[in-house]
Short mmCIF file of C-alpha atoms and ligand atoms in Angstrom, two decimals:
data_model
loop_
_atom_site.label_atom_id
_atom_site.label_comp_id
_atom_site.label_asym_id
_atom_site.label_seq_id
_atom_site.Cartn_x
_atom_site.Cartn_y
_atom_site.Cartn_z
CA MET K 1 -103.42 6.66 105.02
CA SER K 2 -106.27 6.06 102.59
CA ALA K 3 -107.80 8.96 100.64
CA PRO K 4 -110.63 10.71 102.46
CA ILE K 5 -114.23 10.46 101.31
CA TYR K 6 -114.58 13.64 99.28
CA LEU K 7 -117.96 15.35 99.69
CA ASP K 8 -116.90 18.84 98.65
CA CYS K 9 -117.63 18.84 94.92
CA ASN K 10 -119.15 22.34 94.96
CA ALA K 11 -115.71 23.64 96.00
CA THR K 12 -113.91 21.78 93.25
CA THR K 13 -113.79 18.44 91.46
CA ARG K 14 -111.02 16.00 90.62
CA PRO K 15 -110.05 16.06 86.94
CA ALA K 16 -110.71 12.72 85.27
CA PRO K 17 -107.79 10.87 83.62
CA GLN K 18 -109.09 11.86 80.15
CA VAL K 19 -108.97 15.51 81.19
CA VAL K 20 -105.38 15.17 82.39
CA ALA K 21 -104.46 13.29 79.20
CA GLU K 22 -105.87 15.98 76.91
CA MET K 23 -104.09 18.65 78.92
CA LEU K 24 -100.78 16.81 78.67
CA ASP K 25 -101.23 16.40 74.93
CA ALA K 26 -101.97 20.11 74.62
CA LEU K 27 -98.84 21.00 76.62
CA GLN K 28 -96.66 18.72 74.54
CA LEU K 29 -98.15 19.05 71.08
CA ALA K 30 -99.98 22.39 70.94
CA TRP K 31 -97.57 24.54 72.95
CA ALA K 32 -97.15 27.24 70.29
CA ASN K 33 -98.98 30.55 70.35
CA PRO K 34 -102.39 30.19 68.66
CA SER K 35 -102.03 33.75 67.29
CA SER K 36 -98.89 32.77 65.35
CA THR K 37 -99.47 32.25 61.66
CA HIS K 38 -96.79 29.54 61.28
CA GLY K 39 -97.46 25.82 61.34
CA PRO K 40 -96.96 25.16 65.07
CA GLY K 41 -99.17 28.16 65.85
CA GLN K 42 -101.85 26.74 63.61
CA VAL K 43 -101.78 23.46 65.54
CA ALA K 44 -102.62 25.39 68.71
CA ARG K 45 -105.20 27.43 66.85
CA ARG K 46 -106.97 24.31 65.62
CA LEU K 47 -107.04 22.90 69.14
CA LEU K 48 -108.57 26.15 70.36
CA ALA K 49 -111.29 26.09 67.68
CA ASP K 50 -112.08 22.45 68.33
CA ALA K 51 -112.26 22.97 72.12
CA ARG K 52 -114.43 26.07 71.70
CA ALA K 53 -116.95 24.09 69.65
CA ARG K 54 -117.09 21.31 72.26
CA VAL K 55 -117.54 23.67 75.23
CA ALA K 56 -120.13 25.72 73.31
CA ALA K 57 -122.11 22.58 72.43
CA PHE K 58 -122.17 21.59 76.10
CA LEU K 59 -123.39 25.02 77.21
CA GLY K 60 -125.93 25.56 74.43
CA CYS K 61 -124.27 28.62 72.93
CA HIS K 62 -122.56 29.53 69.67
CA GLY K 63 -118.77 29.38 69.60
CA ALA K 64 -118.70 33.10 68.85
CA GLU K 65 -120.60 33.77 72.09
CA LEU K 66 -117.97 32.05 74.24
CA VAL K 67 -115.06 34.01 75.71
CA PHE K 68 -112.50 31.94 77.62
CA THR K 69 -111.46 33.51 80.92
CA SER K 70 -109.30 32.49 83.89
CA GLY K 71 -112.38 31.19 85.71
CA ALA K 72 -115.70 32.28 87.11
CA THR K 73 -114.34 35.14 89.20
CA GLU K 74 -112.87 36.83 86.15
CA ALA K 75 -115.98 36.10 84.07
CA ASN K 76 -118.17 37.66 86.78
CA HIS K 77 -116.02 40.77 86.96
CA SER K 78 -115.89 41.02 83.20
CA ALA K 79 -119.68 40.68 82.90
CA VAL K 80 -120.49 43.24 85.57
CA LEU K 81 -117.86 45.86 84.82
CA GLY K 82 -118.46 45.43 81.08
CA ALA K 83 -122.24 45.72 81.30
CA LEU K 84 -122.10 48.73 83.62
CA ALA K 85 -119.54 50.46 81.40
CA ALA K 86 -121.56 49.71 78.25
CA ALA K 87 -124.61 51.36 79.81
CA ARG K 88 -122.49 54.31 80.93
CA VAL K 89 -120.76 54.97 77.65
CA GLY K 90 -123.56 54.44 75.22
CA ARG K 91 -126.59 52.31 75.60
CA ALA K 92 -128.36 54.37 78.25
CA PRO K 93 -126.50 56.94 80.33
CA GLY K 94 -129.38 57.13 82.90
CA ARG K 95 -129.00 53.43 83.66
CA ARG K 96 -126.47 52.97 86.40
CA ARG K 97 -128.01 50.70 88.99
CA TRP K 98 -126.83 47.13 89.57
CA VAL K 99 -129.21 44.68 91.24
CA LEU K 100 -127.86 41.36 92.50
CA SER K 101 -129.00 38.74 94.95
CA ALA K 102 -127.81 38.81 98.55
CA VAL K 103 -126.59 35.22 98.24
CA GLU K 104 -124.19 35.59 95.29
CA HIS K 105 -120.65 34.24 95.49
CA PRO K 106 -118.42 36.23 97.87
CA GLY K 107 -116.28 37.47 94.96
CA LEU K 108 -119.28 39.12 93.33
CA LEU K 109 -120.52 40.54 96.63
CA ALA K 110 -117.07 42.01 97.26
CA LEU K 111 -117.22 43.70 93.86
CA ALA K 112 -120.68 45.06 94.74
CA GLN K 113 -119.36 46.48 97.99
CA ARG K 114 -116.41 48.10 96.25
CA LEU K 115 -118.58 49.67 93.54
CA ALA K 116 -121.12 50.88 96.10
CA GLU K 117 -118.30 52.53 98.07
CA GLU K 118 -117.27 54.24 94.84
CA GLY K 119 -120.79 55.65 94.49
CA LEU K 120 -122.55 53.15 92.24
CA PRO K 121 -126.20 52.51 93.17
CA VAL K 122 -126.37 48.81 94.12
CA ASP K 123 -129.33 46.85 95.49
CA ARG K 124 -129.47 43.33 96.85
CA MET K 125 -132.46 41.04 96.35
CA GLY K 126 -133.24 38.92 99.39
CA VAL K 127 -134.25 35.28 99.78
CA ASP K 128 -136.78 33.48 101.96
CA ALA K 129 -136.08 30.98 104.75
CA GLN K 130 -135.71 28.22 102.14
CA GLY K 131 -133.12 30.23 100.19
CA ARG K 132 -135.52 31.03 97.33
CA LEU K 133 -135.34 34.44 95.71
CA ASP K 134 -137.91 36.97 96.90
CA LEU K 135 -139.49 37.63 93.50
CA ALA K 136 -141.78 40.40 94.75
CA GLN K 137 -138.77 42.29 96.04
CA ALA K 138 -136.90 41.59 92.80
CA GLU K 139 -139.77 43.10 90.84
CA ALA K 140 -139.81 46.17 93.07
CA LEU K 141 -136.05 46.69 92.78
CA ILE K 142 -135.69 46.19 89.02
CA GLY K 143 -136.66 49.61 87.76
CA ASP K 144 -135.93 51.64 84.64
CA ASP K 145 -132.60 52.86 86.03
CA VAL K 146 -131.18 49.34 86.28
CA ALA K 147 -128.35 48.50 83.89
CA LEU K 148 -127.72 44.97 85.06
CA VAL K 149 -129.25 42.23 87.17
CA SER K 150 -126.94 39.46 88.43
CA LEU K 151 -128.42 36.22 89.68
CA MET K 152 -126.71 32.90 90.27
CA GLY K 153 -128.21 29.80 88.64
CA ALA K 154 -127.93 27.86 91.89
CA ASN K 155 -126.43 28.75 95.22
CA ASN K 156 -123.08 27.15 95.99
CA GLU K 157 -123.86 26.66 99.70
CA THR K 158 -127.45 25.43 99.68
CA GLY K 159 -127.83 24.24 96.09
CA VAL K 160 -131.11 26.18 95.88
CA ARG K 161 -131.94 27.10 92.28
CA MET K 162 -132.95 30.58 91.27
CA PRO K 163 -135.88 31.60 89.01
CA LEU K 164 -133.83 32.59 85.98
CA HIS K 165 -136.67 32.81 83.48
CA GLU K 166 -138.84 34.96 85.74
CA VAL K 167 -135.98 37.33 86.48
CA ALA K 168 -134.97 37.46 82.81
CA THR K 169 -138.51 38.57 82.00
CA LEU K 170 -138.45 41.22 84.74
CA ALA K 171 -135.02 42.52 83.69
CA HIS K 172 -135.82 42.64 80.00
CA ALA K 173 -139.18 44.34 80.58
CA ARG K 174 -137.21 47.17 82.22
CA GLY K 175 -134.50 47.24 79.56
CA ALA K 176 -131.82 45.75 81.85
CA LEU K 177 -129.37 42.97 81.03
CA LEU K 178 -129.34 39.69 82.97
CA HIS K 179 -126.05 38.12 84.09
CA VAL K 180 -126.27 34.56 85.39
CA ASP K 181 -123.46 32.99 87.41
CA ALA K 182 -124.04 29.40 86.30
CA THR K 183 -120.87 28.10 87.95
CA GLN K 184 -122.76 25.60 90.09
CA LEU K 185 -125.24 24.61 87.38
CA ALA K 186 -122.82 23.47 84.70
CA GLY K 187 -122.02 19.79 85.06
CA LYS K 188 -124.78 19.19 87.62
CA THR K 189 -127.80 19.95 85.47
CA PRO K 190 -128.21 20.77 81.76
CA VAL K 191 -127.28 24.33 80.79
CA ASP K 192 -128.74 25.91 77.68
CA PHE K 193 -127.53 29.47 77.26
CA ASP K 194 -129.70 30.10 74.21
CA ALA K 195 -132.88 29.14 76.06
CA SER K 196 -131.91 30.61 79.44
CA GLY K 197 -132.89 34.21 78.84
CA ALA K 198 -129.49 35.34 80.16
CA ASP K 199 -127.49 37.94 78.27
CA LEU K 200 -124.29 37.00 80.06
CA MET K 201 -123.40 33.72 81.72
CA THR K 202 -120.44 32.66 83.84
CA VAL K 203 -119.02 29.13 84.07
CA SER K 204 -115.89 27.54 85.54
CA ALA K 205 -114.21 24.32 84.39
CA HIS K 206 -113.04 23.08 87.79
CA LYS K 207 -116.57 22.64 89.07
CA LEU K 208 -117.35 20.09 86.37
CA GLY K 209 -114.25 17.92 86.31
CA GLY K 210 -111.94 20.30 84.45
CA PRO K 211 -108.84 22.14 85.65
CA LYS K 212 -108.68 25.28 87.75
CA GLY K 213 -107.82 28.64 86.21
CA ILE K 214 -110.07 28.31 83.18
CA GLY K 215 -113.69 29.25 82.65
CA ALA K 216 -115.85 31.22 80.29
CA LEU K 217 -118.10 34.19 79.93
CA LEU K 218 -120.94 33.62 77.47
CA VAL K 219 -122.00 36.84 75.77
CA ARG K 220 -125.27 36.95 73.86
CA GLN K 221 -124.69 37.53 70.14
CA GLY K 222 -124.80 41.21 69.24
CA LEU K 223 -123.97 42.41 72.76
CA VAL K 224 -120.72 44.40 72.76
CA LEU K 225 -119.04 45.07 76.11
CA PRO K 226 -115.76 46.84 76.83
CA PRO K 227 -113.29 44.10 77.84
CA LEU K 228 -111.87 43.72 81.32
CA LEU K 229 -108.50 42.77 79.80
CA SER K 230 -107.77 44.53 76.53
CA GLY K 231 -105.99 42.70 73.74
CA ARG K 232 -106.61 41.05 70.41
CA GLN K 233 -107.42 37.52 71.58
CA GLU K 234 -110.96 36.17 71.85
CA ARG K 235 -112.18 38.64 69.18
CA HIS K 236 -110.85 41.55 71.22
CA ARG K 237 -113.01 40.52 74.17
CA ARG K 238 -110.28 39.10 76.44
CA GLY K 239 -106.63 39.90 75.96
CA GLY K 240 -103.85 37.47 76.88
CA THR K 241 -102.41 34.40 75.20
CA GLU K 242 -105.00 31.67 75.54
CA ASN K 243 -104.56 28.99 78.23
CA ILE K 244 -104.49 26.18 75.69
CA PRO K 245 -103.91 23.27 78.13
CA GLY K 246 -106.66 24.60 80.40
CA ILE K 247 -109.02 25.03 77.47
CA ALA K 248 -108.26 21.48 76.27
CA GLY K 249 -109.04 20.16 79.76
CA PHE K 250 -112.24 22.21 79.89
CA ALA K 251 -113.41 20.69 76.60
CA ALA K 252 -112.57 17.17 77.74
CA ALA K 253 -114.51 17.73 80.97
CA CYS K 254 -117.54 19.00 79.02
CA ASP K 255 -117.48 15.94 76.77
CA LEU K 256 -117.34 13.61 79.76
CA ALA K 257 -120.10 15.45 81.61
CA ALA K 258 -122.30 15.54 78.51
CA GLY K 259 -121.90 11.79 78.07
CA THR K 260 -123.18 10.86 81.52
CA LEU K 261 -125.14 13.86 82.79
CA GLY K 262 -128.57 12.19 82.61
CA GLU K 263 -127.44 9.14 84.63
CA ASP K 264 -125.32 11.24 86.97
CA ILE K 265 -128.24 13.45 87.97
CA ALA K 266 -130.47 10.52 88.91
CA ARG K 267 -127.70 8.59 90.69
CA VAL K 268 -126.30 11.55 92.61
CA GLN K 269 -129.76 12.67 93.66
CA ALA K 270 -130.56 9.19 94.97
CA LEU K 271 -127.33 9.25 96.99
CA ARG K 272 -128.13 12.71 98.35
CA GLU K 273 -131.55 11.42 99.39
CA ARG K 274 -129.95 8.42 101.08
CA LEU K 275 -127.68 10.81 102.98
CA GLU K 276 -130.52 13.11 104.00
CA ALA K 277 -132.78 10.22 105.03
CA GLY K 278 -130.05 9.09 107.42
CA LEU K 279 -129.42 12.60 108.71
CA ARG K 280 -133.13 13.24 109.30
CA THR K 281 -133.16 10.51 111.92
CA ILE K 282 -131.04 12.81 114.11
CA ASP K 283 -133.37 15.20 115.93
CA ALA K 284 -130.98 18.14 116.02
CA VAL K 285 -130.33 18.12 112.26
CA HIS K 286 -131.79 21.07 110.41
CA LEU K 287 -131.68 20.75 106.60
CA TYR K 288 -131.62 23.92 104.55
CA GLY K 289 -133.67 24.45 101.41
CA SER K 290 -135.31 21.04 101.55
CA GLN K 291 -138.62 22.53 100.33
CA ALA K 292 -136.94 24.41 97.47
CA GLU K 293 -135.87 23.28 94.03
CA ARG K 294 -132.23 22.30 94.56
CA LEU K 295 -129.21 20.95 92.73
CA PRO K 296 -129.22 17.15 92.91
CA ASN K 297 -125.86 16.88 94.70
CA THR K 298 -125.98 19.45 97.51
CA SER K 299 -127.04 19.05 101.11
CA CYS K 300 -126.66 21.99 103.49
CA LEU K 301 -127.47 21.51 107.15
CA ARG K 302 -126.53 22.14 110.74
CA PHE K 303 -126.28 19.87 113.75
CA GLY K 304 -128.12 21.99 116.30
CA THR K 305 -125.81 24.93 116.76
CA LEU K 306 -122.55 22.99 116.82
CA ASP K 307 -119.92 25.19 115.24
CA ALA K 308 -119.15 24.15 111.66
CA GLU K 309 -115.40 24.18 112.26
CA GLN K 310 -115.75 21.66 115.07
CA VAL K 311 -118.04 19.41 113.05
CA LEU K 312 -115.79 19.53 109.99
CA SER K 313 -112.59 18.80 111.87
CA ARG K 314 -114.18 15.82 113.61
CA LEU K 315 -115.51 14.53 110.32
CA GLU K 316 -112.15 14.94 108.67
CA ARG K 317 -110.44 12.98 111.43
CA ALA K 318 -113.04 10.29 110.69
CA GLY K 319 -112.05 10.36 107.00
CA ILE K 320 -114.75 12.59 105.51
CA VAL K 321 -114.12 15.99 103.96
CA ALA K 322 -116.91 18.51 103.51
CA SER K 323 -117.15 22.25 103.81
CA SER K 324 -118.79 25.12 105.61
CA GLY K 325 -120.40 27.49 103.17
CA ALA K 326 -118.19 28.76 100.41
CA ALA K 327 -114.73 27.22 100.50
CA CYS K 328 -113.36 30.67 99.82
CA SER K 329 -114.44 31.81 103.27
CA ALA K 330 -113.64 28.57 105.09
CA GLY K 331 -111.04 28.82 107.82
CA GLY K 332 -112.64 31.93 109.25
CA THR K 333 -115.38 31.98 111.83
CA GLN K 334 -117.56 34.31 109.78
CA PRO K 335 -121.18 33.17 109.71
CA SER K 336 -122.40 32.18 106.25
CA HIS K 337 -123.85 35.22 104.46
CA VAL K 338 -126.24 32.88 102.67
CA LEU K 339 -127.70 31.46 105.87
CA LEU K 340 -127.90 34.94 107.40
CA ALA K 341 -129.85 36.09 104.34
CA MET K 342 -132.21 33.15 104.95
CA GLY K 343 -132.97 34.57 108.38
CA GLU K 344 -130.70 32.40 110.50
CA SER K 345 -129.01 33.82 113.61
CA ALA K 346 -125.23 34.31 113.62
CA LEU K 347 -124.89 31.22 115.84
CA GLN K 348 -126.96 29.11 113.45
CA ALA K 349 -125.20 30.56 110.40
CA ARG K 350 -121.83 29.56 111.89
CA ALA K 351 -123.11 26.00 112.25
CA GLY K 352 -124.03 25.40 108.59
CA ILE K 353 -122.08 22.71 106.77
CA ARG K 354 -122.35 21.46 103.21
CA PHE K 355 -121.99 18.00 101.77
CA SER K 356 -121.65 18.21 97.99
CA LEU K 357 -121.59 14.90 96.16
CA GLY K 358 -120.15 14.15 92.75
CA ARG K 359 -120.06 11.73 89.89
CA GLU K 360 -117.60 9.53 91.79
CA THR K 361 -119.54 9.35 95.06
CA THR K 362 -120.60 5.79 95.97
CA PRO K 363 -123.37 4.37 98.19
CA ALA K 364 -120.66 2.90 100.45
CA GLU K 365 -119.23 6.39 100.96
CA ILE K 366 -122.63 7.74 101.96
CA ASP K 367 -123.12 4.90 104.43
CA ALA K 368 -119.63 5.49 105.85
CA THR K 369 -120.45 9.18 106.22
CA LEU K 370 -123.66 8.43 108.11
CA ALA K 371 -121.81 6.00 110.35
CA ALA K 372 -119.11 8.60 111.03
CA VAL K 373 -121.75 11.20 111.89
CA GLN K 374 -123.27 8.78 114.42
CA ARG K 375 -119.83 8.04 115.86
CA VAL K 376 -118.23 11.48 116.10
CA ILE K 377 -121.00 14.11 115.90
CA VAL K 378 -124.10 12.67 117.57
CA PRO K 379 -122.33 12.21 120.95
CA LEU K 380 -121.67 15.96 120.98
CA LEU K 381 -125.38 16.61 120.57
CA ASP K 382 -126.67 14.20 123.12
CA PRO K 383 -123.99 13.50 125.70
CA GLN K 384 -124.60 10.19 127.41
CA PRO K 385 -124.86 10.47 131.22
CA LEU K 386 -121.72 9.13 132.89
CA ALA K 387 -122.11 5.73 134.49
CA ALA K 388 -122.49 6.02 138.24
N1 PMP I 401 -119.29 31.64 91.46
C1 PMP I 401 -119.76 30.57 92.14
C2 PMP I 401 -121.24 30.39 92.30
C3 PMP I 401 -118.86 29.66 92.69
O1 PMP I 401 -119.32 28.61 93.37
C4 PMP I 401 -117.46 29.86 92.52
C5 PMP I 401 -116.46 28.90 93.09
N2 PMP I 401 -116.47 28.81 94.50
C6 PMP I 401 -117.03 30.99 91.81
C7 PMP I 401 -117.98 31.85 91.29
C8 PMP I 401 -115.57 31.28 91.58
O2 PMP I 401 -115.06 30.38 90.62
P1 PMP I 401 -113.53 30.37 90.15
O3 PMP I 401 -112.83 29.52 91.17
O4 PMP I 401 -113.52 29.71 88.81
O5 PMP I 401 -113.06 31.75 90.09
#
């Protein structure tokens, strides 16, 4: 059986051969502990320093601002728990509140729910029907008691981008820190931590062609947070022997993405437009966020109110893989929290599916996807009357 057409790049991406090669080299040649002072340890240490510089260059931060983590979920937890603890233990004891958007990644929302149950004041900023942040509500919620504001750079389900600069200004005017989950930005659009206004930024290698289990938290210079994992590595900011092969793969992925990002954006966006132009010819298709500023690769839509699971399984049998909302909640019949926040009904929010294109997507794959939609989905929408 031939490989399916993969349109689920917001869930994860395939590591390029160069990424795999650098990881293999790291496993074979730089296997020693980078904290060891002997020769083999120094080989690993040099690899770590070199990789840090490459990842930092890609993300527009200083090497000293970059803390390697096991991925975005850990970086998010580290940012939030660290920032809240820093406010509690020193910076400003009266600042306890955490404000985040209602459409954050499920891992961050689960942390918010847990902390709220433990008594932390937590507020969620809403979005409009296009998935854009409600800035007036954000302004009302970000008061002087806020320690931290968390806002994703772009939503993983809809691709809708968030107003980072505006929210940075609001947060800083009130003395709060801004944490940006840039997991879906990195690799799809340029990321410049220095210019972003964020104090803390989360990224994950596997969304940009790197391996899983490695990511980073960027911490603005001068900001000191208690670590989530204590230990001497990463300047005492993240304990645990460094994942050298993962870090090598992360750096290789950043180099590759940096080399082609400009062309990739234009090409992927043109393919997304080709896909959406074809989908718009189907009356029952409702595209989400089409009026909003979006990532170039993401298309979120529903076919009437056909259940996403049914649509996805039919598409997969036709050789196309996509996703419903966050992959992490796929498999369940839970409506998408993002679409609910945009004002959709539970029925509509269970119908949302996402095509997310990548660097490797071809025009032929888009045409094959549109043909498959006509073949296996459209008949469900508009059943032909049986011949007499
Ligand atoms: N944040 C966002 C916006 C994401 O899309 C994801 C991946 N689904 C994560 C966090 C979690 O990333 P990781 O797999 O690296 O923990």
